[in-house]
Amino acid sequence: MISAIKSIVQWNPTVPQKPGITERVHRALIILMMLGLVFSMVFPIIELLKRALQDQSGTYIGLDNFTTYFTSPSLFQSAYHTVTIAIITTIISVSAAFLFAYAIERTHMKGKTFFTYIGLLPLFAPTMMYGIALIYLLGNNGLLTTGFFGLTEQWFGWEEFDFELYGMKGIIISEVIFTFPQAFLILKVALSTADQRLYEAADTLGASTLRKLVTVTLPSIKYGLVSAFFVCFTLSFTDFGAPKVVGGQYNVLATDVYKQVIGQQNFSMGATVGIILTIPAIIAFIVDQTIQRKQSGGVNSRAVPYKTPKNKGRDRLYLLYCSAIAFSVLLLFGAIAAAAFVKVWPYDFSLTLRNFGFGSVAGDGLKPYWNSLIVSTLTATIGTAVIFIGAYLTEKSRHLKWVRKVSYFLSILPIALPGLVIGLAFIFFFNEQAFTIPFINMEIANPFKWLYGSLAILVLANIVHFYAVAFITANTSLKKQDDEFESVSEAMNVPFYKTFSRVTVPLSLPAILEMAMYLFVNSMTTISAVVFLYSPDWKLASIAIVNMDDAGDIAPAAAMSLLIIATNIIVRVVYELLSKKLMNRTNAWKQTQT
């Protein structure tokens, strides 16, 4: 081990080392990391809570805003609608994703790679796109509701059917499309490993297929199911894009926040609704974390890898099911592509590129798209560096244990914070002239006010919004690395930055690349985190979709959605190609050991 680290970090024993410098630098970086988390997460949330306890003039009124909300039937109904949609969406999405993941991992069905990519395709699109696609398919002039514009009635005698898209039905369909790939990813991993002995024992006892599903399969993936339920519930509960497009008069909490802030300029009530929107997500987060802490390894060293039994009838059924899911997803994306390239739906289907001009509708041409590219690139590069270094300090450092514990909690907290809440909290905190430091009751001038309305606040909001998932990815990768790397380096007085750059980073390169990809794609598609923060100079592509939808310019909105999708897919392909080359270089040490 020592000789390996010497060769990697190019240790030179003749160079005098300064004992204590590494420890002081580590302590300084840990404290700086915690302060960054406090100023970017804790203080903005505190300001949001303070505004919820004030009236429009800034006078403290306690819980009066919450009382007003829950005693107002129209407002309280939004909370009921939100919970209803989240529960129904979660049940449908997790059930559909379980069957899809089961087909991929536990059958001999053909086309698994194709179906996997199709199942993940919705990850590359903004949530508003699903609503726009549904309008073109199931709206008043939709492809399906008109019976393919009367062709089915002419050819087969099938009449067009009435379907009320706007409202609860449309939101649920959109949310299921939005949450399905998230649940599929989690359950696919959960189903990828199993102990063959358990199934052999069940067969010996004469258990039926349903019995084995209930007593063996589901218990073995229960933690994955819990995570899938938590993710789907939180995403559908806090989503803004789908209700904005197809919600109609069916109000939910996310659209209430938008209406209170943008429509009525009632920031106090907007903050109140934001706090209410956060409570169920935090409860779900706490429950999930509590259950996950009880998780133990389901596959031990004596386990026998699961062998999928052959069953042609089962494989055909799952092939039909996956084909139906894939057809539905491709139909949605096909509808968006058709809407973007035809002149006037459904009256003139001649092809045109006019919808990609955006000059007469968005007013800024392609500028929002280029802005999104800039913001997403900065979010991916800066965010990956900051989050990975933070995870490294939290996991690998041995100093300031309590500070690292607080930092770890703050690092995973954003997963329970809706994007709208983060954006609203940023408005209150970064727009304040001064703020009060909690516990010591000292007021100081706000040194971060310059961020408001700038490019930097958009990047910061995206980093905070997606911090938790990227942090967990980095933390998981670092946990797999032997602590001896740091211990031996410290014993030899090797500067920690050499070990970090020449050992830790190369070993964690897959996680780092995945973090960057995650941050870029989500920054291109997010709406909720930035809808309150953009300035006229920094309007983003996702915001342009909102504005075009408000103006009734659905075709250009579809065109902008298609640009975002194409960009994310191209970047993903480039990422896959580059990552293979980088991995071959950084994993060369493995080949020397064989």
PDB file of C-alpha atoms in Angstrom, residues 215-334:
ATOM      1  CA  THR A 215     -43.037 -13.643   0.214  1.00  0.00           C
ATOM      2  CA  VAL A 216     -39.664 -13.488  -1.569  1.00  0.00           C
ATOM      3  CA  THR A 217     -39.418 -10.859  -4.308  1.00  0.00           C
ATOM      4  CA  LEU A 218     -41.214  -7.911  -2.674  1.00  0.00           C
ATOM      5  CA  PRO A 219     -39.554  -8.315   0.778  1.00  0.00           C
ATOM      6  CA  SER A 220     -36.129  -8.483  -0.887  1.00  0.00           C
ATOM      7  CA  ILE A 221     -36.662  -5.111  -2.619  1.00  0.00           C
ATOM      8  CA  LYS A 222     -38.698  -3.399   0.104  1.00  0.00           C
ATOM      9  CA  TYR A 223     -36.132  -0.644   0.609  1.00  0.00           C
ATOM     10  CA  GLY A 224     -36.074   0.054  -3.104  1.00  0.00           C
ATOM     11  CA  LEU A 225     -39.864   0.203  -3.099  1.00  0.00           C
ATOM     12  CA  VAL A 226     -39.823   2.637  -0.182  1.00  0.00           C
ATOM     13  CA  SER A 227     -37.344   4.877  -2.012  1.00  0.00           C
ATOM     14  CA  ALA A 228     -39.406   4.691  -5.205  1.00  0.00           C
ATOM     15  CA  PHE A 229     -42.593   5.657  -3.316  1.00  0.00           C
ATOM     16  CA  PHE A 230     -40.767   8.501  -1.569  1.00  0.00           C
ATOM     17  CA  VAL A 231     -39.266   9.884  -4.798  1.00  0.00           C
ATOM     18  CA  CYS A 232     -42.502   9.625  -6.806  1.00  0.00           C
ATOM     19  CA  PHE A 233     -44.612  11.152  -4.040  1.00  0.00           C
ATOM     20  CA  THR A 234     -42.222  14.059  -3.513  1.00  0.00           C
ATOM     21  CA  LEU A 235     -41.782  14.802  -7.217  1.00  0.00           C
ATOM     22  CA  SER A 236     -45.499  14.697  -8.017  1.00  0.00           C
ATOM     23  CA  PHE A 237     -46.411  16.599  -4.845  1.00  0.00           C
ATOM     24  CA  THR A 238     -44.059  19.492  -5.602  1.00  0.00           C
ATOM     25  CA  ASP A 239     -44.102  19.605  -9.431  1.00  0.00           C
ATOM     26  CA  PHE A 240     -45.080  22.864 -11.079  1.00  0.00           C
ATOM     27  CA  GLY A 241     -44.701  22.255 -14.824  1.00  0.00           C
ATOM     28  CA  ALA A 242     -47.479  19.725 -15.492  1.00  0.00           C
ATOM     29  CA  PRO A 243     -50.203  21.474 -13.426  1.00  0.00           C
ATOM     30  CA  LYS A 244     -49.264  24.749 -15.096  1.00  0.00           C
ATOM     31  CA  VAL A 245     -49.981  23.359 -18.586  1.00  0.00           C
ATOM     32  CA  VAL A 246     -52.885  20.920 -18.157  1.00  0.00           C
ATOM     33  CA  GLY A 247     -54.178  21.796 -14.690  1.00  0.00           C
ATOM     34  CA  GLY A 248     -56.895  24.139 -15.912  1.00  0.00           C
ATOM     35  CA  GLN A 249     -58.982  25.248 -12.917  1.00  0.00           C
ATOM     36  CA  TYR A 250     -57.747  22.314 -10.841  1.00  0.00           C
ATOM     37  CA  ASN A 251     -55.439  24.189  -8.479  1.00  0.00           C
ATOM     38  CA  VAL A 252     -52.557  22.570  -6.601  1.00  0.00           C
ATOM     39  CA  LEU A 253     -50.082  23.950  -4.076  1.00  0.00           C
ATOM     40  CA  ALA A 254     -47.304  24.547  -6.625  1.00  0.00           C
ATOM     41  CA  THR A 255     -49.531  26.663  -8.874  1.00  0.00           C
ATOM     42  CA  ASP A 256     -50.900  28.465  -5.803  1.00  0.00           C
ATOM     43  CA  VAL A 257     -47.376  29.589  -4.925  1.00  0.00           C
ATOM     44  CA  TYR A 258     -46.880  30.838  -8.481  1.00  0.00           C
ATOM     45  CA  LYS A 259     -50.212  32.686  -8.520  1.00  0.00           C
ATOM     46  CA  GLN A 260     -49.676  34.281  -5.116  1.00  0.00           C
ATOM     47  CA  VAL A 261     -46.182  35.543  -5.999  1.00  0.00           C
ATOM     48  CA  ILE A 262     -46.432  36.309  -9.715  1.00  0.00           C
ATOM     49  CA  GLY A 263     -50.150  37.003 -10.085  1.00  0.00           C
ATOM     50  CA  GLN A 264     -51.040  38.775  -6.836  1.00  0.00           C
ATOM     51  CA  GLN A 265     -47.596  39.854  -5.575  1.00  0.00           C
ATOM     52  CA  ASN A 266     -48.639  38.437  -2.195  1.00  0.00           C
ATOM     53  CA  PHE A 267     -45.235  37.247  -1.026  1.00  0.00           C
ATOM     54  CA  SER A 268     -46.353  36.500   2.528  1.00  0.00           C
ATOM     55  CA  MET A 269     -49.057  34.093   1.411  1.00  0.00           C
ATOM     56  CA  GLY A 270     -46.692  32.675  -1.218  1.00  0.00           C
ATOM     57  CA  ALA A 271     -44.188  31.933   1.552  1.00  0.00           C
ATOM     58  CA  THR A 272     -46.970  30.365   3.617  1.00  0.00           C
ATOM     59  CA  VAL A 273     -47.999  28.035   0.802  1.00  0.00           C
ATOM     60  CA  GLY A 274     -44.315  27.261   0.208  1.00  0.00           C
ATOM     61  CA  ILE A 275     -43.891  26.133   3.817  1.00  0.00           C
ATOM     62  CA  ILE A 276     -47.030  23.976   3.537  1.00  0.00           C
ATOM     63  CA  LEU A 277     -45.679  22.508   0.296  1.00  0.00           C
ATOM     64  CA  THR A 278     -42.470  21.529   2.078  1.00  0.00           C
ATOM     65  CA  ILE A 279     -43.964  19.801   5.144  1.00  0.00           C
ATOM     66  CA  PRO A 280     -45.171  16.540   3.499  1.00  0.00           C
ATOM     67  CA  ALA A 281     -41.938  16.286   1.502  1.00  0.00           C
ATOM     68  CA  ILE A 282     -39.863  16.605   4.687  1.00  0.00           C
ATOM     69  CA  ILE A 283     -42.035  14.017   6.481  1.00  0.00           C
ATOM     70  CA  ALA A 284     -41.600  11.604   3.570  1.00  0.00           C
ATOM     71  CA  PHE A 285     -37.857  12.301   3.619  1.00  0.00           C
ATOM     72  CA  ILE A 286     -37.577  11.554   7.351  1.00  0.00           C
ATOM     73  CA  VAL A 287     -39.576   8.335   7.006  1.00  0.00           C
ATOM     74  CA  ASP A 288     -37.423   7.227   4.080  1.00  0.00           C
ATOM     75  CA  GLN A 289     -34.175   7.967   5.935  1.00  0.00           C
ATOM     76  CA  THR A 290     -35.425   6.135   9.035  1.00  0.00           C
ATOM     77  CA  ILE A 291     -36.319   3.040   7.034  1.00  0.00           C
ATOM     78  CA  GLN A 292     -33.115   3.132   5.009  1.00  0.00           C
ATOM     79  CA  ARG A 293     -31.021   3.126   8.210  1.00  0.00           C
ATOM     80  CA  LYS A 294     -32.563  -0.227   9.083  1.00  0.00           C
ATOM     81  CA  GLN A 295     -31.539  -1.690   5.747  1.00  0.00           C
ATOM     82  CA  SER A 296     -29.211  -4.652   5.841  1.00  0.00           C
ATOM     83  CA  GLY A 297     -27.551  -6.536   3.039  1.00  0.00           C
ATOM     84  CA  GLY A 298     -30.050  -8.740   1.276  1.00  0.00           C
ATOM     85  CA  VAL A 299     -27.327 -10.698  -0.514  1.00  0.00           C
ATOM     86  CA  ASN A 300     -24.485 -12.058   1.623  1.00  0.00           C
ATOM     87  CA  SER A 301     -21.225 -13.767   0.711  1.00  0.00           C
ATOM     88  CA  ARG A 302     -22.904 -17.186   0.603  1.00  0.00           C
ATOM     89  CA  ALA A 303     -25.668 -16.084  -1.728  1.00  0.00           C
ATOM     90  CA  VAL A 304     -26.149 -17.788  -5.071  1.00  0.00           C
ATOM     91  CA  PRO A 305     -26.757 -15.447  -8.050  1.00  0.00           C
ATOM     92  CA  TYR A 306     -30.326 -15.534  -9.269  1.00  0.00           C
ATOM     93  CA  LYS A 307     -30.939 -17.444 -12.497  1.00  0.00           C
ATOM     94  CA  THR A 308     -34.023 -16.406 -14.402  1.00  0.00           C
ATOM     95  CA  PRO A 309     -36.104 -19.485 -15.280  1.00  0.00           C
ATOM     96  CA  LYS A 310     -37.131 -19.908 -18.890  1.00  0.00           C
ATOM     97  CA  ASN A 311     -40.784 -19.209 -19.621  1.00  0.00           C
ATOM     98  CA  LYS A 312     -41.731 -18.193 -23.154  1.00  0.00           C
ATOM     99  CA  GLY A 313     -45.305 -17.297 -22.243  1.00  0.00           C
ATOM    100  CA  ARG A 314     -44.142 -14.931 -19.502  1.00  0.00           C
ATOM    101  CA  ASP A 315     -41.576 -13.359 -21.813  1.00  0.00           C
ATOM    102  CA  ARG A 316     -44.214 -12.709 -24.484  1.00  0.00           C
ATOM    103  CA  LEU A 317     -46.533 -11.024 -21.979  1.00  0.00           C
ATOM    104  CA  TYR A 318     -43.783  -8.768 -20.678  1.00  0.00           C
ATOM    105  CA  LEU A 319     -42.678  -7.996 -24.230  1.00  0.00           C
ATOM    106  CA  LEU A 320     -46.210  -6.823 -25.005  1.00  0.00           C
ATOM    107  CA  TYR A 321     -46.290  -4.749 -21.825  1.00  0.00           C
ATOM    108  CA  CYS A 322     -42.916  -3.098 -22.451  1.00  0.00           C
ATOM    109  CA  SER A 323     -43.868  -2.501 -26.075  1.00  0.00           C
ATOM    110  CA  ALA A 324     -47.028  -0.697 -24.938  1.00  0.00           C
ATOM    111  CA  ILE A 325     -44.988   1.497 -22.556  1.00  0.00           C
ATOM    112  CA  ALA A 326     -42.386   2.201 -25.240  1.00  0.00           C
ATOM    113  CA  PHE A 327     -45.082   3.021 -27.794  1.00  0.00           C
ATOM    114  CA  SER A 328     -46.727   5.463 -25.371  1.00  0.00           C
ATOM    115  CA  VAL A 329     -43.432   7.242 -24.664  1.00  0.00           C
ATOM    116  CA  LEU A 330     -42.485   7.425 -28.330  1.00  0.00           C
ATOM    117  CA  LEU A 331     -45.984   8.660 -29.194  1.00  0.00           C
ATOM    118  CA  LEU A 332     -45.535  11.556 -26.748  1.00  0.00           C
ATOM    119  CA  PHE A 333     -42.172  12.508 -28.179  1.00  0.00           C
ATOM    120  CA  GLY A 334     -43.484  12.036 -31.707  1.00  0.00           C
TER     121      GLY A 334
END
